[in-house]
Short mmCIF file of C-alpha atoms in Angstrom, two decimals:
data_model
loop_
_atom_site.label_atom_id
_atom_site.label_comp_id
_atom_site.label_asym_id
_atom_site.label_seq_id
_atom_site.Cartn_x
_atom_site.Cartn_y
_atom_site.Cartn_z
CA MET A 725 99.23 249.50 4.60
CA SER A 726 100.09 248.70 1.09
CA CYS A 727 97.41 248.27 -1.43
CA THR A 728 98.05 245.29 -3.62
CA SER A 729 96.28 244.87 -6.90
CA LEU A 730 94.97 241.47 -7.70
CA LEU A 731 95.95 240.19 -11.07
CA ILE A 732 93.42 237.80 -12.49
CA VAL A 733 94.80 235.72 -15.33
CA CYS A 734 92.07 235.10 -17.84
CA PHE A 735 92.46 233.64 -21.29
CA ILE A 736 89.65 235.29 -23.20
CA ASP A 737 92.29 236.80 -25.45
CA ASP A 738 94.11 233.50 -25.98
CA CYS A 739 94.24 233.30 -29.73
CA GLY A 740 96.36 231.53 -32.26
CA ASP A 741 96.35 229.24 -35.26
CA HIS A 742 95.87 225.54 -35.06
CA VAL A 743 98.77 223.57 -36.49
CA ILE A 744 98.46 220.02 -37.81
CA VAL A 745 101.62 217.92 -38.14
CA ILE A 746 101.53 214.68 -40.11
CA ASN A 747 104.03 211.79 -40.48
CA SER A 748 105.68 212.44 -37.14
CA ALA A 749 106.79 208.79 -37.14
CA ASP A 750 109.28 209.66 -39.92
CA ILE A 751 111.07 212.25 -37.83
CA ALA A 752 114.90 212.36 -38.18
CA ILE A 753 117.36 212.85 -35.32
CA SER A 754 121.10 212.12 -35.31
CA GLU A 755 122.08 208.56 -34.42
CA GLU A 756 123.73 209.56 -31.17
CA GLU A 757 120.55 211.31 -30.04
CA TRP A 758 118.44 208.27 -30.77
CA LYS A 759 120.71 206.17 -28.59
CA LYS A 760 121.45 208.61 -25.79
CA ARG A 761 118.61 211.13 -25.40
CA VAL A 762 116.47 210.24 -22.37
CA TYR A 763 113.04 211.42 -21.36
CA PHE A 764 112.16 211.53 -17.70
CA HIS A 765 108.77 210.58 -16.30
CA HIS A 766 107.58 210.26 -12.70
CA THR A 767 104.26 208.69 -11.85
CA GLY A 768 104.07 210.47 -8.51
CA TYR A 769 104.34 207.29 -6.50
CA PRO A 770 107.56 206.35 -4.68
CA GLY A 771 109.96 204.53 -6.98
CA GLY A 772 108.01 205.73 -10.00
CA ALA A 773 110.81 207.50 -11.81
CA THR A 774 111.61 206.24 -15.31
CA TRP A 775 114.20 207.36 -17.82
CA THR A 776 113.17 206.31 -21.33
CA LEU A 777 115.51 206.39 -24.32
CA ALA A 778 114.39 208.30 -27.42
CA TRP A 779 114.02 205.23 -29.65
CA GLU A 780 112.03 203.38 -27.01
CA LEU A 781 109.66 206.32 -26.61
CA HIS A 782 109.30 206.67 -30.37
CA SER A 783 108.39 203.03 -30.84
CA LYS A 784 105.75 203.31 -28.11
CA ASP A 785 104.19 206.62 -29.18
CA PRO A 786 105.56 208.30 -32.33
CA THR A 787 104.02 211.69 -31.57
CA LEU A 788 105.62 212.27 -28.18
CA ILE A 789 109.15 213.24 -29.23
CA LEU A 790 107.90 216.15 -31.33
CA LYS A 791 105.34 217.15 -28.69
CA LYS A 792 107.94 217.27 -25.96
CA ALA A 793 110.37 219.18 -28.18
CA VAL A 794 107.77 221.87 -28.86
CA TYR A 795 106.65 222.01 -25.22
CA ASN A 796 110.19 222.42 -23.92
CA SER A 797 111.01 225.13 -26.41
CA MET A 798 108.23 227.42 -25.14
CA ASP A 799 108.42 229.82 -22.20
CA GLY A 800 107.32 228.13 -19.01
CA ASN A 801 104.29 230.32 -18.38
CA LEU A 802 100.70 229.36 -17.68
CA GLN A 803 99.77 229.92 -21.34
CA ARG A 804 101.93 227.02 -22.47
CA ARG A 805 99.37 224.29 -21.74
CA TYR A 806 96.66 226.20 -23.58
CA THR A 807 98.86 226.84 -26.60
CA MET A 808 99.81 223.18 -26.80
CA GLU A 809 96.10 222.36 -27.16
CA ARG A 810 96.26 224.00 -30.57
CA LEU A 811 98.96 221.65 -31.85
CA HIS A 812 97.70 218.42 -33.41
CA ILE A 813 100.33 215.80 -34.18
CA PHE A 814 99.60 212.64 -36.17
CA SER A 815 102.07 209.82 -36.68
CA GLY A 816 100.88 208.98 -40.21
CA GLU A 817 98.87 210.45 -43.06
CA ASN A 818 95.49 209.78 -41.39
CA VAL A 819 93.95 213.06 -40.25
CA PRO A 820 90.28 213.36 -39.23
CA VAL A 821 88.14 214.87 -41.96
CA ASN A 822 86.73 217.66 -39.80
CA LEU A 823 90.27 218.96 -39.19
CA LEU A 824 91.22 218.76 -42.84
CA LYS A 825 88.24 220.89 -43.83
CA ASN A 826 89.65 223.88 -41.93
CA VAL A 827 93.19 223.68 -43.34
CA SER A 828 94.08 226.89 -45.13
CA ASN A 829 97.84 226.85 -45.67
CA GLN A 830 100.85 224.52 -45.77
CA ILE A 831 104.17 225.38 -44.15
CA ARG A 832 107.26 224.65 -46.25
CA GLN A 833 109.65 221.89 -45.10
CA ILE A 834 112.89 223.12 -43.55
CA ARG A 835 114.92 220.19 -44.83
CA PRO A 836 113.74 218.40 -48.01
CA VAL A 837 113.20 214.66 -47.71
CA PRO A 838 116.12 212.84 -49.41
CA LYS A 839 115.25 210.45 -52.25
CA ARG A 840 116.29 206.82 -51.98
CA LEU A 841 118.35 205.27 -54.75
CA ASP A 842 115.76 202.61 -55.56
CA HIS A 843 113.07 205.29 -55.99
CA TYR A 844 114.96 206.77 -58.96
CA MET A 845 114.17 205.49 -62.46
CA GLU A 846 116.86 203.35 -64.09
CA GLU A 847 117.02 205.75 -67.00
CA GLU A 848 117.65 208.69 -64.71
CA ILE A 849 120.54 206.88 -63.03
CA LYS A 850 122.01 205.92 -66.41
CA LYS A 851 121.76 209.39 -67.92
CA PHE A 852 123.09 211.22 -64.89
CA PRO A 853 126.53 212.84 -65.59
CA LYS A 854 129.29 210.67 -64.22
CA LEU A 855 132.36 211.96 -62.44
CA ILE A 856 134.56 208.91 -63.02
CA ASP A 857 134.74 206.05 -65.47
CA TYR A 858 136.11 202.61 -64.68
CA PRO A 859 139.70 201.92 -65.89
CA LYS A 860 140.12 199.76 -68.99
CA ASP A 861 141.22 196.59 -67.20
CA TYR A 862 138.71 196.72 -64.33
CA ILE A 863 136.49 193.71 -63.70
CA LEU A 864 133.03 194.73 -62.60
CA ARG A 865 131.74 192.79 -59.62
CA MET B 637 142.38 168.07 -62.58
CA SER B 638 141.68 168.29 -58.91
CA VAL B 639 144.43 168.84 -56.41
CA LEU B 640 144.03 168.16 -52.73
CA ARG B 641 145.97 170.62 -50.67
CA ILE B 642 146.34 170.84 -46.92
CA SER B 643 145.77 174.44 -46.04
CA ARG B 644 148.54 175.94 -43.93
CA PHE B 645 146.24 177.91 -41.69
CA ASN B 646 143.70 175.53 -40.34
CA GLY B 647 145.00 172.16 -41.37
CA ALA B 648 141.74 171.32 -43.14
CA LEU B 649 141.76 169.61 -46.50
CA LYS B 650 141.02 172.04 -49.29
CA HIS B 651 139.75 170.88 -52.65
CA VAL B 652 141.28 173.13 -55.27
CA LEU B 653 140.44 172.87 -58.95
CA GLY B 654 143.63 174.21 -60.50
CA GLU B 655 143.71 178.01 -60.46
CA SER B 656 140.67 180.08 -59.67
CA ARG B 657 139.78 182.65 -62.31
CA ALA B 658 137.13 185.31 -61.96
CA PHE B 659 134.91 184.94 -64.98
CA SER B 660 131.18 184.70 -65.28
CA LEU B 661 128.95 183.32 -67.98
CA CYS B 662 126.28 185.94 -67.55
CA PRO B 663 126.78 188.74 -70.08
CA ARG B 664 125.18 191.54 -68.07
CA LEU B 665 127.48 191.56 -65.07
CA GLN B 666 130.81 191.85 -66.87
CA LEU B 667 131.36 194.97 -68.90
CA LYS B 668 135.02 194.76 -69.78
CA GLN B 669 135.54 191.09 -70.63
CA LEU B 670 132.55 189.16 -71.81
CA GLU B 671 132.70 185.41 -72.16
CA GLU B 672 130.15 184.02 -74.58
CA ALA B 673 129.23 180.37 -74.72
CA GLN B 674 127.58 179.50 -78.01
CA GLU B 675 126.49 175.95 -78.56
CA GLY B 676 125.92 174.53 -81.99
CA LYS B 677 127.86 171.30 -82.03
CA THR B 678 130.92 173.16 -80.76
CA LEU B 679 131.24 175.28 -77.66
CA VAL B 680 132.85 178.64 -78.45
CA ILE B 681 134.08 180.74 -75.55
CA SER B 682 135.44 184.16 -76.45
CA ALA B 683 136.34 187.33 -74.65
CA LYS B 684 135.12 190.71 -75.85
CA ILE B 685 135.89 194.16 -74.61
CA ILE B 686 132.67 196.14 -74.39
CA PRO B 687 132.87 199.93 -73.91
CA SER B 688 131.61 201.06 -70.52
CA GLU B 689 128.04 202.35 -70.24
CA ARG B 690 129.30 205.44 -68.50
CA GLU B 691 131.53 206.75 -71.28
CA PRO B 692 129.12 209.17 -72.96
CA TYR B 693 128.17 210.76 -69.64
CA VAL B 694 131.57 211.35 -68.03
CA LEU B 695 132.38 214.98 -67.21
CA LYS B 696 135.45 216.33 -68.97
CA LYS B 697 138.16 217.98 -66.90
CA ASP B 698 140.14 221.07 -67.93
CA HIS B 699 143.35 219.70 -66.42
CA SER B 700 143.78 215.95 -66.65
CA SER B 701 145.86 215.76 -63.47
CA ALA B 702 143.14 217.21 -61.24
CA CYS B 703 140.97 214.97 -59.09
CA PRO B 704 137.48 214.67 -60.69
CA VAL B 705 135.57 215.83 -57.63
CA CYS B 706 137.81 218.83 -56.97
CA ALA B 707 137.70 219.78 -60.65
CA SER B 708 133.89 219.70 -60.71
CA GLY B 709 133.71 222.12 -57.78
CA LEU B 710 130.54 220.50 -56.38
CA ASP B 711 129.45 220.57 -52.77
CA ILE B 712 128.40 216.93 -52.43
CA LYS B 713 126.03 216.05 -49.59
CA HIS B 714 125.24 212.60 -48.20
CA THR B 715 121.80 212.81 -49.86
CA ASP B 716 123.32 213.08 -53.38
CA VAL B 717 122.95 209.36 -53.90
CA LEU B 718 123.28 209.50 -57.69
CA ILE B 719 126.82 210.87 -57.37
CA LEU B 720 127.87 208.72 -54.42
CA SER B 721 126.70 205.48 -56.04
CA GLN B 722 129.31 205.97 -58.79
CA PHE B 723 132.07 205.32 -56.27
CA VAL B 724 130.42 202.24 -54.77
CA ARG B 725 130.58 198.54 -55.68
CA THR B 726 127.39 196.51 -56.12
CA ASP B 727 127.59 195.17 -52.59
CA GLY B 728 127.89 198.66 -51.11
CA CYS B 729 131.66 198.86 -50.50
CA MET B 730 133.71 201.89 -51.56
CA LEU B 731 136.01 201.50 -54.54
CA PRO B 732 139.73 201.83 -53.80
CA ARG B 733 141.71 204.97 -54.60
CA ARG B 734 143.48 203.45 -57.62
CA ILE B 735 140.12 202.87 -59.29
CA THR B 736 138.36 206.09 -58.36
CA GLY B 737 141.39 208.27 -59.06
CA LEU B 738 140.44 210.79 -56.38
CA CYS B 739 142.88 212.75 -54.28
CA ASN B 740 143.50 211.84 -50.61
CA LYS B 741 141.09 214.31 -49.10
CA GLN B 742 138.23 213.62 -51.48
CA GLN B 743 138.57 209.84 -51.19
CA LYS B 744 138.26 210.12 -47.42
CA ARG B 745 135.38 212.54 -47.68
CA MET B 746 133.54 210.34 -50.18
CA SER B 747 133.94 207.23 -48.04
CA ILE B 748 132.52 209.08 -45.01
CA LEU B 749 129.62 210.40 -47.10
CA VAL B 750 128.92 206.91 -48.46
CA ALA B 751 128.87 205.56 -44.89
CA MET B 752 126.39 208.30 -43.94
CA ALA B 753 124.17 207.49 -46.92
CA HIS B 754 124.16 203.79 -46.01
CA LYS B 755 123.29 204.53 -42.40
CA ALA B 756 120.51 206.88 -43.45
CA GLY B 757 119.09 204.01 -45.53
CA LEU B 758 119.33 205.87 -48.83
CA MET B 759 121.04 203.07 -50.80
CA PRO B 760 119.10 199.92 -49.91
CA ASN B 761 119.70 198.19 -53.25
CA LEU B 762 123.51 198.41 -52.95
CA ASN B 763 123.74 195.81 -50.21
CA PRO B 764 125.43 192.46 -49.64
CA SER B 765 123.12 189.49 -50.13
CA TYR B 766 122.77 188.71 -46.44
CA SER B 767 121.58 192.15 -45.34
CA LYS B 768 118.03 193.41 -44.85
CA LYS B 769 117.08 195.54 -47.84
CA ASP B 770 114.42 197.67 -46.18
CA PRO B 771 115.60 200.14 -43.49
CA LYS B 772 112.33 199.55 -41.60
CA ARG B 773 113.38 195.99 -40.80
CA ARG B 774 116.40 197.06 -38.78
CA TYR B 775 116.89 196.64 -35.06
CA GLN B 776 115.89 199.17 -32.32
CA TRP B 777 117.07 202.71 -33.12
CA LYS B 778 118.43 201.78 -36.56
CA LYS B 779 114.97 201.64 -38.10
CA PHE B 780 114.29 205.30 -37.44
CA ASN B 781 115.34 208.12 -39.75
CA LYS B 782 118.62 209.89 -39.26
CA TYR B 783 120.03 213.08 -40.69
CA PHE B 784 123.70 213.92 -40.91
CA ASP B 785 125.63 217.16 -40.85
CA GLU B 786 128.33 217.38 -43.53
CA SER B 787 130.21 220.10 -41.65
CA THR B 788 131.21 217.49 -39.06
CA ILE B 789 133.44 215.78 -41.63
CA LYS B 790 136.95 217.00 -40.94
CA VAL B 791 139.52 216.10 -43.56
CA LYS B 792 142.54 218.38 -43.56
#
């Protein structure tokens, strides 16, 4: 007769910070990934399997790609679903006011957002040090 | 004097007005040879050589035979649009090697970086007239943001 101890999983000590992510619609992936990465979904009914491409999923719901990436990077234990509840992703700048009131810190961006050429001032572009000059007989088009 | 010529390639009639010369009457576009049309009672057309706007800002090299990019020793990324736009024409095409004066490797590297910058939508004003200026107006996956890895560029 072996005596087995019953392990009751309870989440009274489930603690962690809430994280708010904004502008998830502007997420950047390599071009090949946009075209070829597929997300699988099954409704549960026969013939209900769908493979959706990354760009199609992003145009339908811009928060899902990031949500799935975070979910799949975690360990597959029972705590995963509860931890995901603490992540709040928004596709734009609009965040509910009651969430913003509790924000205490901002995490630094891993990769800085590149600046477009038309967002630079004309003066800046003109005064920037040039590597080459046009040859004397060149006709500017 | 108009000359009607039957084009060899498609047999269509081509209306050719003598020789075609590339000159424009707008002073801002041409830097090297400016054609001015001044009307009093006489029309005066003259050509002037105007010094390039870039001259005061060009970096000086220690050895004149070195390629400018190699001599500068910079690690140029596809997001450095201010540097990349110097090697690009107004419609977005790369300048040829005889104009840029870069060495083989750097010319190839620059053209790949320029292609990356265009695809990432970082140079929307350097576009041909028929293209969509705003990256958001593109089709399917092309409207979404992309990032590129410069270490994938292999030029030996």
